[in-house]
Short mmCIF file of C-alpha atoms and ligand atoms in Angstrom, two decimals:
data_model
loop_
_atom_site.label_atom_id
_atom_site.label_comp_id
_atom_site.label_asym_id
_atom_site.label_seq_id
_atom_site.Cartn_x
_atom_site.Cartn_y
_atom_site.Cartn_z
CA UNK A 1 13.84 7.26 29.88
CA UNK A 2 11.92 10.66 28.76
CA UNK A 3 8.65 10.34 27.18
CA UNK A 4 10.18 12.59 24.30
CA UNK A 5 13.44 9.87 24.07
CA UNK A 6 10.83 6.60 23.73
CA UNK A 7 8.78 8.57 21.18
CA UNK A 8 11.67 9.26 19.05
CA UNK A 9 13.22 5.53 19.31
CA UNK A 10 9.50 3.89 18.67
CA UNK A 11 8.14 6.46 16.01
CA UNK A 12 11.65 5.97 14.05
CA UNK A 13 11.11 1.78 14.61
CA UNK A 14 7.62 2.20 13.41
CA UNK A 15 8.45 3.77 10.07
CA UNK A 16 9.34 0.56 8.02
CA UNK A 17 5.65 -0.35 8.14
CA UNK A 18 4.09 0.38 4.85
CA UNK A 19 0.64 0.41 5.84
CA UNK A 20 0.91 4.77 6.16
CA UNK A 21 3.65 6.39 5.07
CA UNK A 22 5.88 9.07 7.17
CA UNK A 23 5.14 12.52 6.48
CA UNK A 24 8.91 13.12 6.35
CA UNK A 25 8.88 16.72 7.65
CA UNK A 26 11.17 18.03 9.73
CA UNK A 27 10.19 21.71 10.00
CA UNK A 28 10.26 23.48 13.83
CA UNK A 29 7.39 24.67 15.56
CA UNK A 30 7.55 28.56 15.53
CA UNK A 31 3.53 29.04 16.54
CA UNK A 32 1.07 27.27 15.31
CA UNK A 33 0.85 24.25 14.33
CA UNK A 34 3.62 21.86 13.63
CA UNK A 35 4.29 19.14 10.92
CA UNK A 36 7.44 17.69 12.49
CA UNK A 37 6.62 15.58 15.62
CA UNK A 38 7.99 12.08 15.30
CA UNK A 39 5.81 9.46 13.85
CA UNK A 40 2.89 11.04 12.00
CA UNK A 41 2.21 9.38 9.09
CA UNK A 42 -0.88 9.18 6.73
CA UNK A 43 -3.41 7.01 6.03
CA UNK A 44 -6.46 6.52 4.29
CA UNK A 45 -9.90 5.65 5.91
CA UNK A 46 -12.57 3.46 4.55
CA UNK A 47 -14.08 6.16 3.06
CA UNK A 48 -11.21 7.49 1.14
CA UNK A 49 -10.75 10.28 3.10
CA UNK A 50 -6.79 11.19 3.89
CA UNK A 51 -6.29 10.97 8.02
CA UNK A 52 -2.81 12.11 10.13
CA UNK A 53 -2.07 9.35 11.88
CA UNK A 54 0.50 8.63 14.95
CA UNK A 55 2.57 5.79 14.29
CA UNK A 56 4.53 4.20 17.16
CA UNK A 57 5.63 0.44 18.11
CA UNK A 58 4.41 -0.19 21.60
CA UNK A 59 7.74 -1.53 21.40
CA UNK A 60 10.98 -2.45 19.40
CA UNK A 61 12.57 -5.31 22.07
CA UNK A 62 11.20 -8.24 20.23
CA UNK A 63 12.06 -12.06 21.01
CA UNK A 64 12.27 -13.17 16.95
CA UNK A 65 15.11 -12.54 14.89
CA UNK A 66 13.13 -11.70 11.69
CA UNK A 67 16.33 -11.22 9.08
CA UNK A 68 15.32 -7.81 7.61
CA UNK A 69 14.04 -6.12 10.77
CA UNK A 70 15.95 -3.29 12.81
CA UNK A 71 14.04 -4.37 15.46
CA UNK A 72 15.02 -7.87 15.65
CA UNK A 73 16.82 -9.43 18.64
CA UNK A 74 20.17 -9.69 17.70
CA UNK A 75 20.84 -5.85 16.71
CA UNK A 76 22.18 -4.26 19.21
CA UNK A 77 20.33 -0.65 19.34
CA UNK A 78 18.55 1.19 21.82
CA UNK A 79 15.00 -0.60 23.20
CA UNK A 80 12.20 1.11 24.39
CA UNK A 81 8.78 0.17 25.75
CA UNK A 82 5.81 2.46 26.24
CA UNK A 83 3.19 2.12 29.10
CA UNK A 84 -0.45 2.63 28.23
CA UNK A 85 -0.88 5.61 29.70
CA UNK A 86 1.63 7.18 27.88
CA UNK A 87 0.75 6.15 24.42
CA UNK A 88 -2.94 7.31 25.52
CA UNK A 89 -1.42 10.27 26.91
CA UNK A 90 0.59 11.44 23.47
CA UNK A 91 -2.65 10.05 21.57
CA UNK A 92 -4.94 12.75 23.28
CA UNK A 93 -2.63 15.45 23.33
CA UNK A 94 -1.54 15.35 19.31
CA UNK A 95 -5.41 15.08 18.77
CA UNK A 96 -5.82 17.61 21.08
CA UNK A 97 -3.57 19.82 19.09
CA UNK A 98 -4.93 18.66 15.95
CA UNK A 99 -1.47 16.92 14.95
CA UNK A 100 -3.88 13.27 14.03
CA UNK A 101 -7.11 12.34 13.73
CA UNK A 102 -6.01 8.81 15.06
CA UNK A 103 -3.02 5.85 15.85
CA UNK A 104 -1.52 3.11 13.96
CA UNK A 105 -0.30 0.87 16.77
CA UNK A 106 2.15 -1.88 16.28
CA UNK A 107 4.81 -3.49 18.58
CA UNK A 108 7.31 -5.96 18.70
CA UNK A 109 6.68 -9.21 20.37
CA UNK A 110 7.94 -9.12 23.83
CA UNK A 111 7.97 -12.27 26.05
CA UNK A 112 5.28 -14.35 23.73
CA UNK A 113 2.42 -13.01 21.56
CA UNK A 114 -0.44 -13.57 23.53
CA UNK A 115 1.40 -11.25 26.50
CA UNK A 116 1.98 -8.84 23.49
CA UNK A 117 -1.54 -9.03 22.59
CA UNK A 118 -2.77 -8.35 26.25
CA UNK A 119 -0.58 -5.32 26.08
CA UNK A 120 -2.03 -3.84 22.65
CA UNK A 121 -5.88 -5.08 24.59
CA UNK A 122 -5.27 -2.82 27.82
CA UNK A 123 -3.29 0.32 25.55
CA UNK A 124 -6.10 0.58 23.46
CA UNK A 125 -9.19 -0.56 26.03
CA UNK A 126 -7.92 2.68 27.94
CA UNK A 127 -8.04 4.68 25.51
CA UNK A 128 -11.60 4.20 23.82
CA UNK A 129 -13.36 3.68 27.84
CA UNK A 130 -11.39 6.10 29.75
CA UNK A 131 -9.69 8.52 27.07
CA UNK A 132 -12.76 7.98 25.79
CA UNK A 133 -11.37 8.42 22.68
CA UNK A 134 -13.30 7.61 19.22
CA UNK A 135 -11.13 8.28 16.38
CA UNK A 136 -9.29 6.10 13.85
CA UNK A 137 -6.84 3.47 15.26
CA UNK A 138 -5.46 0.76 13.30
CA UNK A 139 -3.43 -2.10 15.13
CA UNK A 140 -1.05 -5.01 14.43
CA UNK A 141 -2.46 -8.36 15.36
CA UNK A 142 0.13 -10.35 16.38
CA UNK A 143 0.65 -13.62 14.62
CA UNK A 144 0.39 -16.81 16.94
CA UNK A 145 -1.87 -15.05 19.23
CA UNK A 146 -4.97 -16.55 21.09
CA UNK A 147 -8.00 -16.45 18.77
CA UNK A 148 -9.76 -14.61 21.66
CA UNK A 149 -7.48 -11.96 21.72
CA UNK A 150 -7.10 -11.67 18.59
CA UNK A 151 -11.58 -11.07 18.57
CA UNK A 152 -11.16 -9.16 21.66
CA UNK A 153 -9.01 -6.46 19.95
CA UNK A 154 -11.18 -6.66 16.70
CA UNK A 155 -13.67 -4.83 18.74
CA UNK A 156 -11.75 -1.78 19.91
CA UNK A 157 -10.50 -1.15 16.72
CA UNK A 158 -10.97 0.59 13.20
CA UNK A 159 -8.62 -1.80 11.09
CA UNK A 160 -6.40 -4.58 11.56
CA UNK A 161 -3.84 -5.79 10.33
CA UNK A 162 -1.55 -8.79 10.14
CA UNK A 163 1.51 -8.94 7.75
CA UNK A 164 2.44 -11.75 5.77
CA UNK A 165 5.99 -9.73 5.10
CA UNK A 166 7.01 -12.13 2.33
CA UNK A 167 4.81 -14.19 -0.62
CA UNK A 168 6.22 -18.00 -0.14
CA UNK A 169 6.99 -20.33 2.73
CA UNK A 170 10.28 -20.91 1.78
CA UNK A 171 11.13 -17.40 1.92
CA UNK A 172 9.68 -17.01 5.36
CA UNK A 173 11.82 -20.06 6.29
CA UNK A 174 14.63 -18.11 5.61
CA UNK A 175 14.54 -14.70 7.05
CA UNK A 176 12.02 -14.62 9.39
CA UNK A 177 12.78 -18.05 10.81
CA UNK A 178 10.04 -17.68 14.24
CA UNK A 179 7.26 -16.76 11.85
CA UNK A 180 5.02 -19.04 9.51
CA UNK A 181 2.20 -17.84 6.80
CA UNK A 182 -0.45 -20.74 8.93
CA UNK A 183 -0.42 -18.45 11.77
CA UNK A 184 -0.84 -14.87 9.68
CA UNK A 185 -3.24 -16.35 7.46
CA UNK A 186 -5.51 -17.99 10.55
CA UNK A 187 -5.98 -14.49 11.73
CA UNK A 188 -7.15 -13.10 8.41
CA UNK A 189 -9.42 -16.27 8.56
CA UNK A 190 -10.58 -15.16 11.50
CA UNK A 191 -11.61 -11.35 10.44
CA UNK A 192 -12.76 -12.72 7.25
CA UNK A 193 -15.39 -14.73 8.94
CA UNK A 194 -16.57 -12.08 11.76
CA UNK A 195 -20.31 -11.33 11.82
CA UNK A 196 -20.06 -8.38 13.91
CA UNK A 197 -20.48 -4.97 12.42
CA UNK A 198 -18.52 -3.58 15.23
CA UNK A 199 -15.36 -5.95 14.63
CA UNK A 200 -13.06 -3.89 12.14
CA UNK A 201 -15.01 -2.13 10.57
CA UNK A 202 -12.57 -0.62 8.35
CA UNK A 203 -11.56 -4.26 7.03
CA UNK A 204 -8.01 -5.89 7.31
CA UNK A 205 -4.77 -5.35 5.10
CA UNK A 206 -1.37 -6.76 4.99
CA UNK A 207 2.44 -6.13 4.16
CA UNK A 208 4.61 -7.50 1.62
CA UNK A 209 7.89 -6.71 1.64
CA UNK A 210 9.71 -6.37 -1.71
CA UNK A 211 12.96 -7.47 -2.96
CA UNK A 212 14.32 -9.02 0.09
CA UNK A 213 13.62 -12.33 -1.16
CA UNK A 214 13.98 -14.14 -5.09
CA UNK A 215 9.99 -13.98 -5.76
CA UNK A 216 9.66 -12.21 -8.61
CA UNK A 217 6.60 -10.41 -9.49
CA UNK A 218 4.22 -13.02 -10.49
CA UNK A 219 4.80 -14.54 -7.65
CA UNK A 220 3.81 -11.56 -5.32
CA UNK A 221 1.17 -10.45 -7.52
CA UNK A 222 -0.48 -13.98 -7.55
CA UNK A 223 -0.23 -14.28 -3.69
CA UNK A 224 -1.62 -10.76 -3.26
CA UNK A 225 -4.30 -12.41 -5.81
CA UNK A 226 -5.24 -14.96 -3.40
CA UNK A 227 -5.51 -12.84 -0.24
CA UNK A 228 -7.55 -10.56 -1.67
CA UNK A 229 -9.74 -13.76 -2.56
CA UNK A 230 -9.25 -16.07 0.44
CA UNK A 231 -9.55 -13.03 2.86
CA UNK A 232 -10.96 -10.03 1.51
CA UNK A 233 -8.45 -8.02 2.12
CA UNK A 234 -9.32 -4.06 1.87
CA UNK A 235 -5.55 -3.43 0.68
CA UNK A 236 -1.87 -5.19 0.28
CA UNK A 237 0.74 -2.94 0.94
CA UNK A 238 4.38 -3.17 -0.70
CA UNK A 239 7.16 -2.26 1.08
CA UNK A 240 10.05 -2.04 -0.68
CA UNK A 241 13.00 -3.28 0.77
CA UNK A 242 15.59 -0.83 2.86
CA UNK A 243 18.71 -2.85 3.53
CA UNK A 244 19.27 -2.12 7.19
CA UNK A 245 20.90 -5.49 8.73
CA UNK A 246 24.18 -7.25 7.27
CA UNK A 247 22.90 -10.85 6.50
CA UNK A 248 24.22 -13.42 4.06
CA UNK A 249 20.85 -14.44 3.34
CA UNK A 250 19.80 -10.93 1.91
CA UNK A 251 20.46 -9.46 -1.02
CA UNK A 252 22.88 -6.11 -1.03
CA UNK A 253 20.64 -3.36 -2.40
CA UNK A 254 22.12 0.23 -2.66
CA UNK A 255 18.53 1.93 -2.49
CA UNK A 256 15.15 0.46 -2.03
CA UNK A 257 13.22 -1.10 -5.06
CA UNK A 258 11.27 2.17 -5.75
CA UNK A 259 10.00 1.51 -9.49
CA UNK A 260 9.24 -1.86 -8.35
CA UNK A 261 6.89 -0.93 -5.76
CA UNK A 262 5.23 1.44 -7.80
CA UNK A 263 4.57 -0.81 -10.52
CA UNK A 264 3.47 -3.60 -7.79
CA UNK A 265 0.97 -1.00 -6.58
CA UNK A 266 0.02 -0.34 -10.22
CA UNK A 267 -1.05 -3.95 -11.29
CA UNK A 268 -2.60 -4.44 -7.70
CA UNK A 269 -4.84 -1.42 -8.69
CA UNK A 270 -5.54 -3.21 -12.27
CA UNK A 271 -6.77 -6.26 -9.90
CA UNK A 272 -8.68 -4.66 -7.69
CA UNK A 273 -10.37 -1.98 -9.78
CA UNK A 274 -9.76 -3.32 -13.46
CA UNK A 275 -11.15 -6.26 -13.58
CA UNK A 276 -7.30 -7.95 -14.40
CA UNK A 277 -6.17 -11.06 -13.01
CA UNK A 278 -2.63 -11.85 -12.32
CA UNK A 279 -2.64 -14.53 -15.62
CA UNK A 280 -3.53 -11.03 -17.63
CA UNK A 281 -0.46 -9.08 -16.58
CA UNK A 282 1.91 -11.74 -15.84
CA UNK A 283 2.67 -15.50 -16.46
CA UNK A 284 5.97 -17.87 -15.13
CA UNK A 285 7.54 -17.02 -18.88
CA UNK A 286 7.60 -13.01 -18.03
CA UNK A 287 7.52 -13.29 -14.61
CA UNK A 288 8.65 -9.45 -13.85
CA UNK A 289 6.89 -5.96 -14.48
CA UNK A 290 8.39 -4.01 -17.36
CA UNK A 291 10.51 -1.38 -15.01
CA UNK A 292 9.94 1.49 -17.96
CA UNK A 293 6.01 0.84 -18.79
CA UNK A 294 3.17 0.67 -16.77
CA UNK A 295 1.74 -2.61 -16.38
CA UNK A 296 -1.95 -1.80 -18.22
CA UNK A 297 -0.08 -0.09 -21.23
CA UNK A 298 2.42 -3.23 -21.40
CA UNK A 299 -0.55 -5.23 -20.73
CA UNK A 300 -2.26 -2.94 -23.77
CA UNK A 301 1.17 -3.77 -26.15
CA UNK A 302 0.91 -7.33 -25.85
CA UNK A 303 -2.71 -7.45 -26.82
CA UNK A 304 -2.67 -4.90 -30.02
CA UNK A 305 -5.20 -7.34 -31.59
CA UNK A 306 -8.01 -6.01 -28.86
CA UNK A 307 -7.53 -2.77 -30.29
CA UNK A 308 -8.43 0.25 -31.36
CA UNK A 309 -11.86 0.29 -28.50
CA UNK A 310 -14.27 2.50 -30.54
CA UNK A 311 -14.86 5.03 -27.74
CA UNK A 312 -18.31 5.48 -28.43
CA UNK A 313 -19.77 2.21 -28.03
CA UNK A 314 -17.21 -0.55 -26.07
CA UNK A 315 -18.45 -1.05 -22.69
CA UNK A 316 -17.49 -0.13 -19.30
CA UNK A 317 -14.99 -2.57 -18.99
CA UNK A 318 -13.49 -2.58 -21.91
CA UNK A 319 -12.82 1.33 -21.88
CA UNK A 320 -11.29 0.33 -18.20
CA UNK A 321 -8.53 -1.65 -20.33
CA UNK A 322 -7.07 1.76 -22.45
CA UNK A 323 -4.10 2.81 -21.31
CA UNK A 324 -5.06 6.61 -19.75
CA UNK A 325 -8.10 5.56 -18.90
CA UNK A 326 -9.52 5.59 -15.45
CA UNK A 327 -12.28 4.75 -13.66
CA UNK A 328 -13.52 8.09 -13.00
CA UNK A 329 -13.07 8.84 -16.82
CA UNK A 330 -15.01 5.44 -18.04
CA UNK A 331 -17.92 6.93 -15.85
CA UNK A 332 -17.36 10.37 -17.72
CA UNK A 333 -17.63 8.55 -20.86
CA UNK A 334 -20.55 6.28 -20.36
CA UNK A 335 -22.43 9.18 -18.81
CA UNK A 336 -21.48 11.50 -21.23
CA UNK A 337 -22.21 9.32 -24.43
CA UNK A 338 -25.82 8.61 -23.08
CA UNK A 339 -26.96 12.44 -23.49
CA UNK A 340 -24.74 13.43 -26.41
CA UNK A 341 -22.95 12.70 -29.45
CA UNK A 342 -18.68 12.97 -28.06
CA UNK A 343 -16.05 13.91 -29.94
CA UNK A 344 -11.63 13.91 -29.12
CA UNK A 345 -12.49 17.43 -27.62
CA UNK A 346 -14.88 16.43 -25.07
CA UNK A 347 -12.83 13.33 -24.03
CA UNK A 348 -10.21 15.77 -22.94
CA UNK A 349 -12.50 17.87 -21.23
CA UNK A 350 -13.03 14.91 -19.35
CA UNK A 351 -9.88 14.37 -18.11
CA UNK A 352 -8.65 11.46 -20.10
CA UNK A 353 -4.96 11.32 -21.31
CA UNK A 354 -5.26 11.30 -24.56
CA UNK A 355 -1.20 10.98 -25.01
CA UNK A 356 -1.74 7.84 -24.17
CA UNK A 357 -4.90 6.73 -25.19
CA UNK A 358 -4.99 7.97 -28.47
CA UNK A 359 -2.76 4.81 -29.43
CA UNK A 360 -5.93 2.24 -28.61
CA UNK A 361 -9.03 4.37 -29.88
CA UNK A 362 -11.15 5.23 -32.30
CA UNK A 363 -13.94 8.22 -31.74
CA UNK A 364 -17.24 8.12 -34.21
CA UNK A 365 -14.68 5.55 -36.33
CA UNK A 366 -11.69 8.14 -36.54
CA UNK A 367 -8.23 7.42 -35.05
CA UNK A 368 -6.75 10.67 -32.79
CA UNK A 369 -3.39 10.23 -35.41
CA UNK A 370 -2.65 8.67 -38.77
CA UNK A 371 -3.41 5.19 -38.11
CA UNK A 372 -0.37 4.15 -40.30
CA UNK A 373 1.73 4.65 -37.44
CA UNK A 374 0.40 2.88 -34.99
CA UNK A 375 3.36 0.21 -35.17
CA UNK A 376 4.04 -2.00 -31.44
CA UNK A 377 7.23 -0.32 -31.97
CA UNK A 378 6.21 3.69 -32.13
CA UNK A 379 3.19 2.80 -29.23
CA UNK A 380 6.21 1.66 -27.19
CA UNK A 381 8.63 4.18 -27.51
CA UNK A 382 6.09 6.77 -27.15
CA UNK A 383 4.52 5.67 -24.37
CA UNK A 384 8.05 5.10 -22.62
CA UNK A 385 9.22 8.76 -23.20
CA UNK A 386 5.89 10.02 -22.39
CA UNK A 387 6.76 7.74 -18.73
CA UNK A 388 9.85 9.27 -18.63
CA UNK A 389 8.59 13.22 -19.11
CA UNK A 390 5.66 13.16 -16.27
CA UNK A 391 8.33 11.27 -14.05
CA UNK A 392 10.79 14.76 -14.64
CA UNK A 393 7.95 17.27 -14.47
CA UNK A 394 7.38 15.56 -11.62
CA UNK A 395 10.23 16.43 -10.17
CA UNK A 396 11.00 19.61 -11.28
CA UNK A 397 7.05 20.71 -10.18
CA UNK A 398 8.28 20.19 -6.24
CA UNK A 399 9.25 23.86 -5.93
CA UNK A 400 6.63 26.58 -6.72
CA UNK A 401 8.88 29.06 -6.49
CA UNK A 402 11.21 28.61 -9.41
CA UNK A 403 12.38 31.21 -10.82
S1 SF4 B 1 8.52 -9.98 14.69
FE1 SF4 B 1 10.15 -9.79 13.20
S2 SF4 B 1 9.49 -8.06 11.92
FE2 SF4 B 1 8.30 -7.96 13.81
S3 SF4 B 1 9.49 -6.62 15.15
FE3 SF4 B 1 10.12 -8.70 15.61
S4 SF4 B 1 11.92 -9.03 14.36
FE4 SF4 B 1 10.85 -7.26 13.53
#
């Protein structure tokens, strides 16, 4: 089979991994440059810096029947493997040509794991000794593997990565029948506890796939919770589910979950950055995201008694719990309050939404509207349409050239 052939089959195989995203261009190369070659995706490095990234599986013949996978062994579609020296090859030349800065290497599990393992070990060991290359490359550890492999390709790499795919036991039982959480969660153990400076460097993440299984999001939210405790996880990615396999035990989804992820990725922010736990956003009453609000403003609804924040004097974290409110702005704020006396007009100058946050403040004791409207009711509605419009300018803002 043609280099060109296996690139296409294990770039397209590649692209239901979450962890970068495709960069969905198709355009031709007419000169120079050229945004269309199969599998570059981005990513983001430990320093938040955006990075082009190839994205291939070493390859898609796999030996587990994981329910919701294209790849697994009972679809019948075309199977490619590619040998080190060609992955190394296409690695050098798309840096060469300034298509990446690095590779996100993953691969289906051919004969066992540990033989997988030695595969990813040798790919990547030729490429950093005698590619000598240095960039970015973030691998899949394969779940079940030896502990020493598993250490020995911790070393060659920038991040690793090894994905739970779904948030209970039972649901793992059920669709991805070869696989158990034990296994995934011994290798984030084992990163976790590294001393080396050297051994992935730019931390571990995992997958969660959404909507093929009944969790709702409590459930996901509280398990991403507990990695991100247990294991230090840099990030959780959420995947929302494509329906690409006819299965009785998944559900029949027209499109993918969209609003879901987004508002998965939202509260996982609020955890991470916010200071919220789980029990703040979500309990087993209201187990489920509100699909039209974001979760910190429907967080914000449900707690009307902590407000109005009196922008002037709350602290740090409490101006991190207004809706339209970001970190960068709380800095502005605090900073800004220190030297001078602020008023509405400077908190726009510093970037923060006031369309939304003008429901929960006060500035020097004055409310940004009449204060006898601030019903639940109004805040909601408001706050919904105001959802609603950025989603549509959104949308119509993808061409610059309207007329
Ligand atoms: S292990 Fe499961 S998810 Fe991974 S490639 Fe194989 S079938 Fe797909």
């Amino acid at each position: 089979m043609e280099l060109k052939e296996k690139l296409k089959i294990l770039s397209d195989s590649a692209k239901y991994d979450a962890s970068c995203s495709s960069s969905g261009s198709y355009r031709k190369n007419n000169g120079i440059g050229n945004a269309a070659p199969a599998g570059i995706c981005h990513s983001f490095s430990s320093d938040g810096r955006c990075i082009s990234l190839l994205k291939i599986l070493l390859t898609n013949c796999c030996i587990f029947d994981c329910k919701y996978c294209i790849n697994r062994k009972t679809n019948n579609i075309k199977r490619a493997i590619f040998t080190s020296e060609e992955i190394c090859n296409l690695t050098i030349n798309f840096y060469k040509r300034n298509y990446i800065e690095g590779l996100f290497l993953s691969s289906g599990i051919i004969k066992n794991p540990d033989y997988t393992m030695e595969l990813l070990i040798e790919t990547i060991t030729l490429l950093r000794n005698k590619y000598h290359f240095s960039g970015y490359i973030h691998a899949k550890a394969i779940p079940g593997a030896n502990n020493n492999l598993v250490k020995k390709l911790g070393l060659l790499v920038d991040r690793l990565s090894a994905n739970i795919e779904l948030p209970t036991e039972e649901s793992i039982k059920l669709l991805a029948p070869n696989k158990n959480s034990n296994k995934v969660e011994n290798i984030m153990n084992l990163i976790k506890n590294s001393k080396s400076r050297k051994f992935v460097p730019a931390g571990q993440s995992t997958q969660m796939i959404i909507g093929a299984s009944k969790e709702s999001d409590y459930e996901i939210i509280s398990k991403s919770e507990y990695m991100y405790n247990k294991y230090n996880l840099k990030r959780v990615f959420y995947s929302a589910y494509i329906s690409v396999n006819k299965d009785k035990y998944l559900p029949t989804l027209e499109l993918p979950p969209l609003k879901r992820e987004n508002r998965l990725y939202q509260a996982d922010w609020l955890l991470r950055f916010y200071g919220f736990k789980t029990n703040d956003l979500l309990d087993q009453n209201n187990p489920n995201f509100n699909i039209l609000l974001d979760p910190k403003a429907n967080w914000a609804l449900k707690h009307m008694e902590e407000f109005p924040k009196e922008i002037t004097t709350c602290t740090y974290n409490d101006l991190l719990k207004i809706p339209g409110i970001g970190l960068k702005s709380a800095k502005r704020i605090i900073t800004s309050r220190n030297k001078f006396k602020i008023n509405f007009n400077d908190l726009k100058n510093m970037g923060i939404v006031l369309k939304r946050a003008k429901y929960f403040i006060t500035c020097n004791g004055k409310y940004f509207i009449d204060s006898s409207l601030l019903k639940k009711q109004f805040i909601e509605t408001n706050l919904i349409l105001e959802d609603k419009e950025k989603i549509n300018k959104s949308i119509t803002q993808l061409s610059l050239f309207n007329e």
